[in-house]
Amino acid sequence: MEFKVSKKDTYTLIEFNIDKPITPDVLQDIKPPEVDTTKGVIISGRGPIWLYGYLIHHYHPALWVATFDPRLGGGVVVMSHTPEVSEGDVIK
Amino acid sequence: MEFKVSKKDTYTLIEFNIDKPITPDVLQDIKPPEVDTTKGVIISGRGPIWLYGYLIHHYHPALWVATFDPRLGGGVVVMSHTPEVSEGDVIK
């Protein structure tokens, strides 16, 4: 599994790429990229819900966490520590 | 959106059912069922990743949280506060 990190003004975009089928045991030694926790994080990629679940929990210290939804064309905020961004907001 | 709660010995199974298409603004007034946080939680249902993301974060105080994967036939642990259960474990 590879991660691509793109630093934006208000968030870090974390894109994962899975080149072969993965099983849950990958979660035992996965090393997600470090981020600036004073900003948000948007997670993007085609993968199982449990991988997203792991990454969402991993980035819990960030200001907010969103998951990219291709149909909505943006990141949907699923948790936030700041009043400026709310759960359900779509970050384009 | 409806939730069904099933209490098991070591975890609570939370099954959601979406009867019509949902948009992220539902996260603003969603009311997930309360659970016993001294046990684990398994989340199950067909829905968008951002809904899972919200619920995973919501149940963060639980002993552990897993997402049900129909292909694996069990809940994949994505976060755990107990050494007895690890990320990547599959709870059948």
PDB file of C-alpha atoms in Angstrom:
ATOM      1  CA  MET A   1       0.000   0.000   0.000  1.00  0.00           C
ATOM      2  CA  GLU A   2       1.305   3.422  -0.922  1.00  0.00           C
ATOM      3  CA  PHE A   3       0.378   6.813   0.456  1.00  0.00           C
ATOM      4  CA  LYS A   4       0.604  10.121  -1.350  1.00  0.00           C
ATOM      5  CA  VAL A   5       0.617  13.267   0.773  1.00  0.00           C
ATOM      6  CA  SER A   6      -0.482  16.671  -0.555  1.00  0.00           C
ATOM      7  CA  LYS A   7      -0.215  19.655   1.759  1.00  0.00           C
ATOM      8  CA  LYS A   8      -2.936  22.271   1.304  1.00  0.00           C
ATOM      9  CA  ASP A   9      -3.529  25.525   3.169  1.00  0.00           C
ATOM     10  CA  THR A  10      -6.135  24.165   5.559  1.00  0.00           C
ATOM     11  CA  TYR A  11      -5.735  20.405   5.292  1.00  0.00           C
ATOM     12  CA  THR A  12      -3.532  17.510   4.274  1.00  0.00           C
ATOM     13  CA  LEU A  13      -4.792  15.201   1.534  1.00  0.00           C
ATOM     14  CA  ILE A  14      -3.835  11.579   2.173  1.00  0.00           C
ATOM     15  CA  GLU A  15      -4.380   9.368  -0.878  1.00  0.00           C
ATOM     16  CA  PHE A  16      -3.802   5.650  -0.526  1.00  0.00           C
ATOM     17  CA  ASN A  17      -3.265   3.280  -3.394  1.00  0.00           C
ATOM     18  CA  ILE A  18      -3.768  -0.463  -3.089  1.00  0.00           C
ATOM     19  CA  ASP A  19      -2.144  -2.446  -5.874  1.00  0.00           C
ATOM     20  CA  LYS A  20      -3.242  -5.898  -4.721  1.00  0.00           C
ATOM     21  CA  PRO A  21      -6.027  -7.283  -2.509  1.00  0.00           C
ATOM     22  CA  ILE A  22      -5.422  -6.613   1.163  1.00  0.00           C
ATOM     23  CA  THR A  23      -6.537  -8.427   4.306  1.00  0.00           C
ATOM     24  CA  PRO A  24      -7.128  -6.951   7.778  1.00  0.00           C
ATOM     25  CA  ASP A  25      -3.746  -8.120   9.102  1.00  0.00           C
ATOM     26  CA  VAL A  26      -2.158  -5.218   7.189  1.00  0.00           C
ATOM     27  CA  LEU A  27      -3.499  -3.007   9.988  1.00  0.00           C
ATOM     28  CA  GLN A  28      -0.927  -4.529  12.332  1.00  0.00           C
ATOM     29  CA  ASP A  29       2.021  -2.857  10.663  1.00  0.00           C
ATOM     30  CA  ILE A  30       0.577  -0.048   8.572  1.00  0.00           C
ATOM     31  CA  LYS A  31       2.487   3.252   8.764  1.00  0.00           C
ATOM     32  CA  PRO A  32       0.258   6.144   7.692  1.00  0.00           C
ATOM     33  CA  PRO A  33       2.085   9.396   6.881  1.00  0.00           C
ATOM     34  CA  GLU A  34       2.456  12.013   9.582  1.00  0.00           C
ATOM     35  CA  VAL A  35       0.355  15.142   9.252  1.00  0.00           C
ATOM     36  CA  ASP A  36       0.126  18.624  10.720  1.00  0.00           C
ATOM     37  CA  THR A  37      -2.578  18.102  13.357  1.00  0.00           C
ATOM     38  CA  THR A  38      -3.339  21.838  13.450  1.00  0.00           C
ATOM     39  CA  LYS A  39      -5.009  21.337  10.053  1.00  0.00           C
ATOM     40  CA  GLY A  40      -7.660  18.981   8.742  1.00  0.00           C
ATOM     41  CA  VAL A  41      -7.105  15.673   6.948  1.00  0.00           C
ATOM     42  CA  ILE A  42      -8.930  14.359   3.896  1.00  0.00           C
ATOM     43  CA  ILE A  43      -8.548  10.619   3.265  1.00  0.00           C
ATOM     44  CA  SER A  44      -9.016   9.387  -0.294  1.00  0.00           C
ATOM     45  CA  GLY A  45      -8.676   6.094  -2.133  1.00  0.00           C
ATOM     46  CA  ARG A  46     -10.447   2.939  -3.206  1.00  0.00           C
ATOM     47  CA  GLY A  47     -10.363   0.494  -0.329  1.00  0.00           C
ATOM     48  CA  PRO A  48     -12.357  -1.389   2.295  1.00  0.00           C
ATOM     49  CA  ILE A  49     -14.367   0.403   4.954  1.00  0.00           C
ATOM     50  CA  TRP A  50     -12.184  -1.076   7.686  1.00  0.00           C
ATOM     51  CA  LEU A  51      -9.111   0.593   6.153  1.00  0.00           C
ATOM     52  CA  TYR A  52     -10.929   3.917   6.240  1.00  0.00           C
ATOM     53  CA  GLY A  53     -11.974   3.147   9.788  1.00  0.00           C
ATOM     54  CA  TYR A  54      -8.410   2.564  10.831  1.00  0.00           C
ATOM     55  CA  LEU A  55      -7.156   5.734   9.135  1.00  0.00           C
ATOM     56  CA  ILE A  56      -9.970   7.870  10.554  1.00  0.00           C
ATOM     57  CA  HIS A  57      -9.081   6.712  14.028  1.00  0.00           C
ATOM     58  CA  HIS A  58      -5.383   7.178  13.340  1.00  0.00           C
ATOM     59  CA  TYR A  59      -5.893  10.804  12.316  1.00  0.00           C
ATOM     60  CA  HIS A  60      -8.198  11.518  15.241  1.00  0.00           C
ATOM     61  CA  PRO A  61      -5.711  14.100  16.682  1.00  0.00           C
ATOM     62  CA  ALA A  62      -6.106  16.257  13.552  1.00  0.00           C
ATOM     63  CA  LEU A  63      -8.252  19.397  13.588  1.00  0.00           C
ATOM     64  CA  TRP A  64     -10.860  17.579  11.541  1.00  0.00           C
ATOM     65  CA  VAL A  65     -11.062  14.431   9.414  1.00  0.00           C
ATOM     66  CA  ALA A  66     -12.993  13.954   6.181  1.00  0.00           C
ATOM     67  CA  THR A  67     -13.342  11.100   3.704  1.00  0.00           C
ATOM     68  CA  PHE A  68     -13.325  11.894   0.009  1.00  0.00           C
ATOM     69  CA  ASP A  69     -16.548  10.948  -1.772  1.00  0.00           C
ATOM     70  CA  PRO A  70     -16.127  10.818  -5.567  1.00  0.00           C
ATOM     71  CA  ARG A  71     -19.872  11.211  -6.109  1.00  0.00           C
ATOM     72  CA  LEU A  72     -19.943  14.430  -4.088  1.00  0.00           C
ATOM     73  CA  GLY A  73     -16.588  15.625  -5.431  1.00  0.00           C
ATOM     74  CA  GLY A  74     -15.320  16.546  -1.990  1.00  0.00           C
ATOM     75  CA  GLY A  75     -14.333  15.385   1.436  1.00  0.00           C
ATOM     76  CA  VAL A  76     -17.177  14.771   3.884  1.00  0.00           C
ATOM     77  CA  VAL A  77     -16.221  15.809   7.421  1.00  0.00           C
ATOM     78  CA  VAL A  78     -16.794  12.937   9.865  1.00  0.00           C
ATOM     79  CA  MET A  79     -15.228  14.465  12.974  1.00  0.00           C
ATOM     80  CA  SER A  80     -14.122  17.955  13.961  1.00  0.00           C
ATOM     81  CA  HIS A  81     -12.415  19.603  16.903  1.00  0.00           C
ATOM     82  CA  THR A  82     -13.116  23.105  15.642  1.00  0.00           C
ATOM     83  CA  PRO A  83     -16.385  25.052  15.529  1.00  0.00           C
ATOM     84  CA  GLU A  84     -15.434  26.352  12.070  1.00  0.00           C
ATOM     85  CA  VAL A  85     -15.938  22.939  10.493  1.00  0.00           C
ATOM     86  CA  SER A  86     -18.866  20.633  11.261  1.00  0.00           C
ATOM     87  CA  GLU A  87     -19.653  16.977  10.696  1.00  0.00           C
ATOM     88  CA  GLY A  88     -21.426  16.700   7.365  1.00  0.00           C
ATOM     89  CA  ASP A  89     -19.624  19.660   5.772  1.00  0.00           C
ATOM     90  CA  VAL A  90     -18.305  18.888   2.292  1.00  0.00           C
ATOM     91  CA  ILE A  91     -14.818  20.282   1.642  1.00  0.00           C
ATOM     92  CA  LYS A  92     -14.451  20.728  -2.122  1.00  0.00           C
TER      93      LYS A  92
ATOM     94  CA  MET B   1     -32.251   5.989   8.842  1.00  0.00           C
ATOM     95  CA  GLU B   2     -32.973   3.250  11.339  1.00  0.00           C
ATOM     96  CA  PHE B   3     -30.685   1.549  13.812  1.00  0.00           C
ATOM     97  CA  LYS B   4     -31.063  -1.950  15.198  1.00  0.00           C
ATOM     98  CA  VAL B   5     -29.194  -2.777  18.399  1.00  0.00           C
ATOM     99  CA  SER B   6     -28.208  -6.344  19.364  1.00  0.00           C
ATOM    100  CA  LYS B   7     -26.479  -6.869  22.691  1.00  0.00           C
ATOM    101  CA  LYS B   8     -23.906  -9.677  22.736  1.00  0.00           C
ATOM    102  CA  ASP B   9     -21.650 -10.892  25.547  1.00  0.00           C
ATOM    103  CA  THR B  10     -18.575  -8.948  24.478  1.00  0.00           C
ATOM    104  CA  TYR B  11     -19.936  -6.361  22.053  1.00  0.00           C
ATOM    105  CA  THR B  12     -22.957  -4.454  20.794  1.00  0.00           C
ATOM    106  CA  LEU B  13     -23.961  -4.932  17.162  1.00  0.00           C
ATOM    107  CA  ILE B  14     -25.244  -1.708  15.602  1.00  0.00           C
ATOM    108  CA  GLU B  15     -26.965  -2.290  12.267  1.00  0.00           C
ATOM    109  CA  PHE B  16     -28.113   0.721  10.281  1.00  0.00           C
ATOM    110  CA  ASN B  17     -30.655   0.633   7.506  1.00  0.00           C
ATOM    111  CA  ILE B  18     -30.969   3.373   4.907  1.00  0.00           C
ATOM    112  CA  ASP B  19     -34.248   3.297   3.027  1.00  0.00           C
ATOM    113  CA  LYS B  20     -33.553   6.247   0.736  1.00  0.00           C
ATOM    114  CA  PRO B  21     -30.443   8.037  -0.541  1.00  0.00           C
ATOM    115  CA  ILE B  22     -28.795  10.165   2.126  1.00  0.00           C
ATOM    116  CA  THR B  23     -26.628  13.266   1.952  1.00  0.00           C
ATOM    117  CA  PRO B  24     -23.929  14.377   4.425  1.00  0.00           C
ATOM    118  CA  ASP B  25     -26.222  16.879   6.148  1.00  0.00           C
ATOM    119  CA  VAL B  26     -27.850  13.924   7.940  1.00  0.00           C
ATOM    120  CA  LEU B  27     -24.731  13.899  10.139  1.00  0.00           C
ATOM    121  CA  GLN B  28     -25.902  17.137  11.724  1.00  0.00           C
ATOM    122  CA  ASP B  29     -28.784  15.530  13.568  1.00  0.00           C
ATOM    123  CA  ILE B  30     -28.090  11.823  13.572  1.00  0.00           C
ATOM    124  CA  LYS B  31     -28.747  10.060  16.892  1.00  0.00           C
ATOM    125  CA  PRO B  32     -26.838   6.795  17.059  1.00  0.00           C
ATOM    126  CA  PRO B  33     -27.986   4.377  19.787  1.00  0.00           C
ATOM    127  CA  GLU B  34     -26.206   4.394  23.123  1.00  0.00           C
ATOM    128  CA  VAL B  35     -23.963   1.452  23.891  1.00  0.00           C
ATOM    129  CA  ASP B  36     -22.158  -0.096  26.842  1.00  0.00           C
ATOM    130  CA  THR B  37     -18.669   1.383  26.401  1.00  0.00           C
ATOM    131  CA  THR B  38     -17.115  -1.383  28.511  1.00  0.00           C
ATOM    132  CA  LYS B  39     -17.734  -3.675  25.530  1.00  0.00           C
ATOM    133  CA  GLY B  40     -16.858  -3.510  21.851  1.00  0.00           C
ATOM    134  CA  VAL B  41     -19.067  -2.216  19.036  1.00  0.00           C
ATOM    135  CA  ILE B  42     -19.548  -3.741  15.592  1.00  0.00           C
ATOM    136  CA  ILE B  43     -21.076  -1.420  12.985  1.00  0.00           C
ATOM    137  CA  SER B  44     -22.896  -3.011  10.072  1.00  0.00           C
ATOM    138  CA  GLY B  45     -24.948  -1.815   7.121  1.00  0.00           C
ATOM    139  CA  ARG B  46     -24.827  -0.713   3.498  1.00  0.00           C
ATOM    140  CA  GLY B  47     -23.934   2.947   3.408  1.00  0.00           C
ATOM    141  CA  PRO B  48     -21.350   5.551   2.458  1.00  0.00           C
ATOM    142  CA  ILE B  49     -17.864   5.579   3.933  1.00  0.00           C
ATOM    143  CA  TRP B  50     -18.510   8.959   5.547  1.00  0.00           C
ATOM    144  CA  LEU B  51     -21.419   7.481   7.521  1.00  0.00           C
ATOM    145  CA  TYR B  52     -19.118   4.748   8.796  1.00  0.00           C
ATOM    146  CA  GLY B  53     -16.529   7.404   9.544  1.00  0.00           C
ATOM    147  CA  TYR B  54     -18.990   9.357  11.619  1.00  0.00           C
ATOM    148  CA  LEU B  55     -20.159   6.282  13.527  1.00  0.00           C
ATOM    149  CA  ILE B  56     -16.621   5.028  14.151  1.00  0.00           C
ATOM    150  CA  HIS B  57     -15.731   8.368  15.655  1.00  0.00           C
ATOM    151  CA  HIS B  58     -18.979   8.470  17.612  1.00  0.00           C
ATOM    152  CA  TYR B  59     -18.265   5.089  19.220  1.00  0.00           C
ATOM    153  CA  HIS B  60     -14.655   5.974  19.947  1.00  0.00           C
ATOM    154  CA  PRO B  61     -15.280   5.700  23.759  1.00  0.00           C
ATOM    155  CA  ALA B  62     -16.154   1.992  23.370  1.00  0.00           C
ATOM    156  CA  LEU B  63     -13.666  -0.712  24.318  1.00  0.00           C
ATOM    157  CA  TRP B  64     -13.095  -1.403  20.638  1.00  0.00           C
ATOM    158  CA  VAL B  65     -14.827  -0.641  17.347  1.00  0.00           C
ATOM    159  CA  ALA B  66     -15.130  -2.909  14.315  1.00  0.00           C
ATOM    160  CA  THR B  67     -16.844  -2.605  10.937  1.00  0.00           C
ATOM    161  CA  PHE B  68     -18.664  -5.614   9.556  1.00  0.00           C
ATOM    162  CA  ASP B  69     -17.239  -6.883   6.272  1.00  0.00           C
ATOM    163  CA  PRO B  70     -19.657  -9.216   4.452  1.00  0.00           C
ATOM    164  CA  ARG B  71     -16.831 -10.736   2.416  1.00  0.00           C
ATOM    165  CA  LEU B  72     -14.915 -11.683   5.552  1.00  0.00           C
ATOM    166  CA  GLY B  73     -18.063 -12.644   7.451  1.00  0.00           C
ATOM    167  CA  GLY B  74     -17.046 -10.712  10.540  1.00  0.00           C
ATOM    168  CA  GLY B  75     -16.254  -7.377  12.085  1.00  0.00           C
ATOM    169  CA  VAL B  76     -12.781  -6.001  11.408  1.00  0.00           C
ATOM    170  CA  VAL B  77     -11.400  -4.170  14.435  1.00  0.00           C
ATOM    171  CA  VAL B  78     -10.301  -0.642  13.478  1.00  0.00           C
ATOM    172  CA  MET B  79      -9.522   0.698  16.960  1.00  0.00           C
ATOM    173  CA  SER B  80      -9.069  -0.846  20.380  1.00  0.00           C
ATOM    174  CA  HIS B  81      -8.469   0.338  23.913  1.00  0.00           C
ATOM    175  CA  THR B  82      -7.761  -3.158  25.231  1.00  0.00           C
ATOM    176  CA  PRO B  83      -4.709  -5.378  24.682  1.00  0.00           C
ATOM    177  CA  GLU B  84      -7.034  -8.368  24.273  1.00  0.00           C
ATOM    178  CA  VAL B  85      -8.300  -7.118  20.911  1.00  0.00           C
ATOM    179  CA  SER B  86      -6.057  -5.658  18.193  1.00  0.00           C
ATOM    180  CA  GLU B  87      -6.577  -3.629  15.044  1.00  0.00           C
ATOM    181  CA  GLY B  88      -7.024  -6.065  12.182  1.00  0.00           C
ATOM    182  CA  ASP B  89      -8.636  -8.793  14.302  1.00  0.00           C
ATOM    183  CA  VAL B  90     -11.764 -10.250  12.709  1.00  0.00           C
ATOM    184  CA  ILE B  91     -14.598 -10.838  15.167  1.00  0.00           C
ATOM    185  CA  LYS B  92     -16.813 -13.566  13.718  1.00  0.00           C
TER     186      LYS B  92
END
